[in-house]
């Protein structure tokens, strides 16, 4: 006869055997990624905690997040590497699932935003300025730094504590979304480490739910902007020297099946002109970054580099299975126009690392004046063959 205690122990063993250990789950994460953090968060308010693993690639260009529930991968997100990377979770819209609140950027600029997970993608609901309430300082308002923020302030009716219509000037690098007329202040509980950063002239705080907050700050009818995951690279900098920052965005190509290819090949590129009322679409090119070549292995899109009124799109393609080509497409901004300034290539022979292949550069002397939107892979191919 088996005792009750033995039955309990047997049941416990069966339960444990049906749940994958962390080490088993982590085997699914590519070996070239370095795991930086493992967190257990109850996202959907059931009896189970989810495991979120954050990893970074070997050259610190990209973060990857793997979300597991009961040992199974349920979400996978990626975004460009940032030196400041914080997140909080809270059900801010009363749907019984927690939204993600992220603070991401660098020491010279951080974006604060609320995201919802929809169809295995992160959709940004709202960009905001962070405010802090510290019990030690009564009713004073402070600028919230990520390491000072504990949790978002939200009442039992799911209303946030906010301050609107401030037109608060920020001198750092940050996203100004096209569909918002302002970045509202959204307040968090916490302990300030910089009490001199008091926000003295804010409009009175009020309580408002997320849906009505989005409506209050919206420019048009759009309730959601593009997911951060859809933007592979974003640069905000004054390109035309008018004193107002402009924006370059490189987007995923969701028409491709492979997830790596979606972020590296045939990517749409858009240039937004900064105005006093926000960003306006200036130039766009849907066929600038190299297309995938199934005959050889290359990395595709790499990055965008800006210097003064020039910007360079860096990408990798190949000539055959052995020769890898690093391409540099440089544009010049002149007043309201953007022209191709030069195109360069550097070569590496994978079959013979010691083989020196001279690099090549094509300048305006070769192709005259070509508009940004007219530069594509076909044009570059003809340019190279014209030698």
Coordinates of C-alpha atoms in Angstrom, one line a residue:
X1 CA 0.0 0.0 0.0
X2 CA 1.3 3.5 -0.9
X3 CA 1.1 6.2 1.7
X4 CA -0.5 9.6 1.1
X5 CA 2.9 11.2 1.6
X6 CA 4.4 8.9 -1.1
X7 CA 1.5 9.9 -3.5
X8 CA 2.2 13.5 -2.9
X9 CA 5.8 13.1 -3.6
X10 CA 5.0 11.1 -6.8
X11 CA 2.6 13.8 -8.0
X12 CA 5.3 16.5 -7.3
X13 CA 7.8 14.5 -9.4
X14 CA 5.4 14.2 -12.3
X15 CA 4.6 18.0 -12.1
X16 CA 8.3 18.8 -12.1
X17 CA 9.1 16.5 -15.0
X18 CA 6.5 18.3 -17.2
X19 CA 8.1 21.7 -16.7
X20 CA 11.4 22.4 -18.5
X21 CA 14.2 23.7 -16.4
X22 CA 15.8 27.1 -17.2
X23 CA 18.9 25.4 -18.6
X24 CA 16.7 23.3 -21.0
X25 CA 14.9 26.4 -22.3
X26 CA 18.1 28.4 -22.7
X27 CA 19.4 25.8 -25.1
X28 CA 17.1 27.3 -27.7
X29 CA 19.0 30.7 -27.5
X30 CA 21.7 30.9 -30.2
X31 CA 25.2 30.3 -28.9
X32 CA 26.5 33.5 -30.3
X33 CA 24.4 35.5 -27.8
X34 CA 25.4 36.5 -24.3
X35 CA 22.7 36.2 -21.7
X36 CA 22.6 39.4 -19.6
X37 CA 19.5 39.0 -17.5
X38 CA 16.8 36.4 -16.5
X39 CA 13.6 37.7 -14.9
X40 CA 10.4 36.1 -13.6
X41 CA 7.3 38.2 -14.2
X42 CA 3.6 37.4 -13.9
X43 CA 2.4 39.1 -17.1
X44 CA -1.1 37.7 -17.5
X45 CA -2.1 37.6 -13.8
X46 CA -2.6 33.8 -13.7
X47 CA -0.9 31.4 -11.3
X48 CA 2.2 31.1 -13.4
X49 CA 5.2 33.4 -13.6
X50 CA 6.8 33.9 -17.1
X51 CA 10.5 33.8 -17.7
X52 CA 12.1 36.7 -19.7
X53 CA 15.6 36.2 -20.9
X54 CA 17.5 39.2 -22.3
X55 CA 20.6 38.5 -24.4
X56 CA 22.9 40.6 -26.5
X57 CA 24.9 39.7 -29.6
X58 CA 28.7 39.4 -29.6
X59 CA 29.4 42.9 -31.0
X60 CA 26.7 44.6 -28.8
X61 CA 24.6 45.8 -31.8
X62 CA 21.3 44.2 -30.8
X63 CA 19.3 43.0 -27.8
X64 CA 17.1 39.9 -28.0
X65 CA 14.3 39.0 -25.5
X66 CA 12.9 35.5 -25.2
X67 CA 9.7 35.1 -23.2
X68 CA 8.8 31.7 -21.9
X69 CA 5.6 30.3 -20.3
X70 CA 5.6 26.9 -18.8
X71 CA 8.8 26.1 -20.6
X72 CA 7.6 27.2 -24.0
X73 CA 8.8 30.2 -26.0
X74 CA 5.8 32.5 -26.5
X75 CA 7.4 35.8 -27.6
X76 CA 10.7 36.8 -29.2
X77 CA 11.6 40.5 -29.5
X78 CA 14.7 42.3 -30.8
X79 CA 15.8 45.9 -30.8
X80 CA 19.0 47.9 -31.3
X81 CA 21.6 47.8 -28.5
X82 CA 21.3 50.6 -26.0
X83 CA 23.4 51.3 -22.9
X84 CA 20.3 52.2 -20.9
X85 CA 17.7 49.5 -20.9
X86 CA 15.0 49.3 -18.2
X87 CA 11.4 47.9 -18.2
X88 CA 8.5 47.7 -15.9
X89 CA 5.2 45.9 -16.2
X90 CA 1.7 47.0 -15.2
X91 CA -1.9 46.5 -16.4
X92 CA -2.6 50.1 -17.4
X93 CA -5.7 49.5 -19.6
X94 CA -7.7 47.0 -17.5
X95 CA -7.4 44.1 -19.9
X96 CA -6.0 41.8 -17.3
X97 CA -2.6 41.6 -19.1
X98 CA 0.3 43.7 -18.2
X99 CA 1.7 46.3 -20.6
X100 CA 5.5 46.9 -21.0
X101 CA 6.9 50.2 -20.0
X102 CA 10.4 50.8 -21.3
X103 CA 13.2 53.3 -20.8
X104 CA 15.7 52.8 -23.6
X105 CA 18.6 54.9 -24.9
X106 CA 21.9 56.3 -24.0
X107 CA 23.3 58.8 -21.4
X108 CA 22.6 61.6 -23.9
X109 CA 19.0 60.6 -24.5
X110 CA 16.4 58.1 -23.4
X111 CA 13.0 57.2 -24.8
X112 CA 10.1 56.4 -22.4
X113 CA 7.2 54.5 -23.8
X114 CA 4.3 52.1 -23.0
X115 CA 3.9 49.0 -25.2
X116 CA 1.3 46.4 -25.7
X117 CA 2.0 42.9 -27.0
X118 CA -0.2 42.2 -30.1
X119 CA 0.2 39.2 -32.4
X120 CA 3.7 38.5 -31.2
X121 CA 4.8 42.1 -31.8
X122 CA 5.4 45.1 -29.5
X123 CA 3.1 48.0 -30.4
X124 CA 4.0 51.3 -28.8
X125 CA 0.9 53.0 -27.3
X126 CA 2.4 56.2 -26.0
X127 CA 5.7 58.1 -25.7
X128 CA 6.0 60.2 -22.6
X129 CA 8.2 62.2 -20.3
X130 CA 8.8 60.6 -16.9
X131 CA 7.8 62.3 -13.7
X132 CA 8.6 61.1 -10.2
X133 CA 6.8 61.3 -6.9
X134 CA 9.0 60.8 -3.8
X135 CA 7.2 60.5 -0.5
X136 CA 10.1 62.2 1.2
X137 CA 9.4 65.5 -0.6
X138 CA 5.6 65.9 -0.3
X139 CA 3.9 67.2 -3.4
X140 CA 7.0 68.1 -5.3
X141 CA 7.5 66.7 -8.9
X142 CA 10.8 65.5 -10.1
X143 CA 12.3 64.3 -13.4
X144 CA 12.4 60.5 -13.2
X145 CA 15.6 58.8 -14.0
X146 CA 15.3 55.0 -14.8
X147 CA 17.2 53.8 -11.7
X148 CA 15.1 56.0 -9.5
X149 CA 11.7 54.7 -10.8
X150 CA 10.0 51.9 -8.9
X151 CA 6.5 51.5 -10.4
X152 CA 4.0 53.5 -12.4
X153 CA 1.3 55.4 -10.4
X154 CA -2.1 53.9 -11.2
X155 CA -5.3 53.8 -9.1
X156 CA -7.9 51.1 -8.7
X157 CA -9.8 52.5 -11.7
X158 CA -6.7 52.2 -13.9
X159 CA -6.2 55.9 -14.1
X160 CA -2.6 57.3 -14.5
X161 CA -1.3 60.4 -12.8
X162 CA -0.3 62.8 -15.6
X163 CA 0.4 66.4 -16.4
X164 CA -0.5 67.7 -19.9
X165 CA 0.1 70.8 -22.1
X166 CA 3.5 71.6 -20.8
X167 CA 5.6 71.9 -24.0
X168 CA 8.5 70.8 -21.9
X169 CA 11.8 71.5 -23.6
X170 CA 14.2 68.6 -23.8
X171 CA 17.8 69.1 -25.0
X172 CA 18.6 65.4 -25.3
X173 CA 18.3 62.9 -28.2
X174 CA 14.7 61.4 -28.0
X175 CA 11.9 60.2 -30.2
X176 CA 9.2 62.7 -31.2
X177 CA 6.4 60.5 -32.5
X178 CA 4.6 61.6 -35.6
X179 CA 1.1 61.0 -34.1
X180 CA 1.6 62.9 -30.8
X181 CA 1.4 66.6 -30.4
X182 CA 3.3 66.4 -27.1
X183 CA 5.0 64.1 -24.7
X184 CA 2.8 64.1 -21.6
X185 CA 4.3 63.6 -18.1
X186 CA 3.4 60.2 -16.6
X187 CA 4.3 59.8 -13.0
X188 CA 6.1 57.0 -11.1
X189 CA 6.7 56.2 -7.5
X190 CA 10.4 56.2 -6.5
X191 CA 13.3 57.7 -4.7
X192 CA 15.0 60.5 -6.4
X193 CA 18.8 60.6 -6.4
X194 CA 18.8 64.1 -7.9
X195 CA 16.5 66.3 -5.9
X196 CA 17.8 69.3 -7.7
X197 CA 15.9 68.1 -10.8
X198 CA 12.6 69.4 -9.5
X199 CA 9.9 70.1 -12.1
X200 CA 8.6 73.4 -10.8
X201 CA 6.4 74.8 -13.5
X202 CA 4.3 71.8 -14.6
X203 CA 0.6 72.1 -15.1
X204 CA -1.5 70.6 -12.4
X205 CA -1.5 66.8 -12.3
X206 CA -4.7 64.9 -13.1
X207 CA -5.9 61.3 -13.3
X208 CA -6.8 59.9 -16.7
X209 CA -7.0 56.4 -18.2
X210 CA -4.6 55.4 -20.9
X211 CA -7.1 55.4 -23.8
X212 CA -8.2 59.0 -23.0
X213 CA -4.6 60.0 -22.5
X214 CA -3.7 58.8 -26.0
X215 CA -6.6 60.7 -27.4
X216 CA -5.6 63.9 -25.5
X217 CA -2.1 64.0 -27.0
X218 CA -2.9 62.6 -30.5
X219 CA -2.4 64.7 -33.6
X220 CA -4.8 62.7 -35.7
X221 CA -6.9 59.6 -35.5
X222 CA -4.2 57.0 -35.2
X223 CA -4.2 55.4 -31.7
X224 CA -1.0 53.6 -32.2
X225 CA 2.3 54.3 -33.9
X226 CA 4.7 51.8 -35.5
X227 CA 6.2 49.2 -33.2
X228 CA 9.7 49.9 -32.1
X229 CA 10.5 46.4 -33.3
X230 CA 9.5 47.5 -36.9
X231 CA 12.2 50.2 -36.8
X232 CA 15.6 48.5 -37.3
X233 CA 17.6 51.8 -37.0
X234 CA 16.6 55.3 -36.0
X235 CA 18.8 58.4 -36.1
X236 CA 17.6 61.8 -34.9
X237 CA 19.9 64.7 -35.9
X238 CA 19.8 68.0 -37.7
X239 CA 20.6 67.1 -41.3
X240 CA 19.9 70.4 -43.1
X241 CA 21.4 72.9 -40.6
X242 CA 18.2 74.7 -39.8
X243 CA 18.5 74.1 -36.1
X244 CA 15.7 71.5 -35.9
X245 CA 16.5 67.8 -35.6
X246 CA 15.5 65.5 -38.5
X247 CA 15.0 61.8 -38.4
X248 CA 16.2 58.8 -40.4
X249 CA 14.4 55.5 -40.0
X250 CA 15.2 52.1 -41.5
X251 CA 12.3 49.6 -41.3
X252 CA 11.9 45.9 -41.4
X253 CA 10.9 44.2 -44.6
X254 CA 8.1 42.0 -43.4
X255 CA 7.5 40.5 -46.9
X256 CA 10.5 38.2 -46.3
X257 CA 10.0 35.0 -44.4
X258 CA 13.3 34.7 -42.6
X259 CA 13.5 36.8 -39.4
X260 CA 17.1 37.8 -40.0
X261 CA 16.4 38.7 -43.6
X262 CA 13.5 40.9 -42.5
X263 CA 16.0 43.2 -40.6
X264 CA 18.9 43.1 -43.1
X265 CA 17.7 43.0 -46.7
X266 CA 15.6 45.2 -49.0
X267 CA 14.7 47.5 -46.2
X268 CA 12.6 50.7 -46.6
X269 CA 14.4 53.9 -45.6
X270 CA 12.5 57.1 -44.7
X271 CA 13.8 60.6 -44.0
X272 CA 11.6 62.9 -41.9
X273 CA 12.1 66.7 -41.8
X274 CA 11.9 68.2 -38.4
X275 CA 9.5 71.1 -38.0
X276 CA 8.2 73.1 -35.1
X277 CA 5.0 70.9 -35.2
X278 CA 6.8 67.6 -35.4
X279 CA 8.4 65.3 -38.0
X280 CA 7.0 65.3 -41.6
X281 CA 7.9 62.7 -44.3
X282 CA 10.6 64.2 -46.5
X283 CA 12.1 61.5 -48.6
X284 CA 11.7 57.7 -48.9
X285 CA 13.3 54.8 -50.7
X286 CA 12.0 51.3 -50.6
X287 CA 14.8 49.6 -52.6
X288 CA 18.0 51.1 -51.3
X289 CA 19.4 48.4 -49.0
X290 CA 20.7 45.3 -50.8
X291 CA 18.4 42.4 -51.5
X292 CA 19.2 38.8 -50.2
X293 CA 21.4 36.8 -52.5
X294 CA 20.8 33.0 -52.1
X295 CA 24.1 32.2 -53.8
X296 CA 26.3 33.5 -51.0
X297 CA 26.2 34.5 -47.3
X298 CA 26.3 38.2 -46.3
X299 CA 25.0 40.3 -43.5
X300 CA 23.0 42.9 -45.4
X301 CA 22.1 46.2 -43.6
X302 CA 24.6 47.2 -40.8
X303 CA 24.0 50.8 -39.7
X304 CA 23.5 54.5 -40.5
X305 CA 26.3 57.0 -39.7
X306 CA 25.6 60.8 -39.7
X307 CA 28.3 63.5 -39.9
X308 CA 27.1 67.1 -40.3
X309 CA 24.9 67.2 -43.5
X310 CA 26.1 63.8 -44.7
X311 CA 24.8 60.4 -43.9
X312 CA 26.0 56.9 -44.9
X313 CA 24.1 53.7 -45.1
X314 CA 26.4 50.8 -44.5
X315 CA 25.5 47.3 -45.7
X316 CA 27.1 44.1 -46.8
X317 CA 26.6 42.0 -49.9
X318 CA 28.8 39.6 -51.9
X319 CA 30.2 38.9 -55.4
X320 CA 30.3 35.2 -55.1
X321 CA 30.4 32.6 -52.3
X322 CA 33.9 33.8 -51.3
X323 CA 34.1 37.6 -51.7
X324 CA 32.2 39.6 -49.2
X325 CA 31.5 43.3 -50.1
X326 CA 31.0 46.0 -47.5
X327 CA 29.2 48.9 -49.2
X328 CA 29.0 52.5 -48.1
X329 CA 26.3 54.7 -49.7
X330 CA 26.8 58.3 -48.7
X331 CA 24.3 61.1 -49.2
X332 CA 24.6 64.9 -48.9
X333 CA 21.8 67.1 -47.7
X334 CA 21.6 70.5 -49.5
X335 CA 18.7 72.7 -48.4
X336 CA 15.6 70.7 -49.2
X337 CA 17.3 68.1 -51.4
X338 CA 19.2 64.9 -50.7
X339 CA 21.7 63.7 -53.3
X340 CA 24.1 60.7 -53.7
X341 CA 27.5 62.0 -52.7
X342 CA 29.6 58.9 -53.2
X343 CA 29.5 55.1 -53.2
X344 CA 32.3 52.9 -51.9
X345 CA 33.1 49.2 -51.6
X346 CA 35.6 47.2 -49.5
X347 CA 36.3 43.6 -50.2
X348 CA 37.3 40.5 -48.1
X349 CA 38.1 37.1 -49.6
X350 CA 36.9 34.4 -47.1
X351 CA 38.8 31.7 -49.0
X352 CA 42.1 33.6 -48.8
X353 CA 42.3 36.0 -45.8
X354 CA 45.7 37.3 -46.9
X355 CA 44.6 38.3 -50.3
X356 CA 44.5 42.1 -50.6
X357 CA 41.7 43.4 -52.8
X358 CA 41.8 47.2 -53.5
X359 CA 38.7 49.1 -52.4
X360 CA 36.8 51.2 -54.8
X361 CA 35.0 54.6 -54.6
X362 CA 32.6 56.2 -57.1
X363 CA 32.0 59.9 -56.8
X364 CA 29.7 62.5 -58.3
X365 CA 32.2 63.0 -61.2
X366 CA 31.0 59.5 -62.3
X367 CA 27.3 59.8 -61.9
X368 CA 26.5 63.5 -61.7
X369 CA 23.5 64.5 -59.4
X370 CA 21.2 61.6 -58.3
X371 CA 18.3 62.0 -56.0
X372 CA 18.1 59.9 -52.8
X373 CA 14.9 58.3 -54.0
X374 CA 16.4 57.2 -57.3
X375 CA 19.4 55.3 -55.8
X376 CA 18.7 51.5 -55.8
X377 CA 20.5 48.2 -56.2
X378 CA 20.0 48.3 -60.0
X379 CA 21.6 51.8 -60.2
X380 CA 24.6 50.8 -58.0
X381 CA 25.1 47.7 -60.2
X382 CA 25.1 49.8 -63.4
X383 CA 27.5 52.3 -61.7
X384 CA 30.0 49.5 -60.9
X385 CA 29.8 48.0 -64.3
X386 CA 30.4 51.4 -66.0
X387 CA 34.1 51.3 -65.2

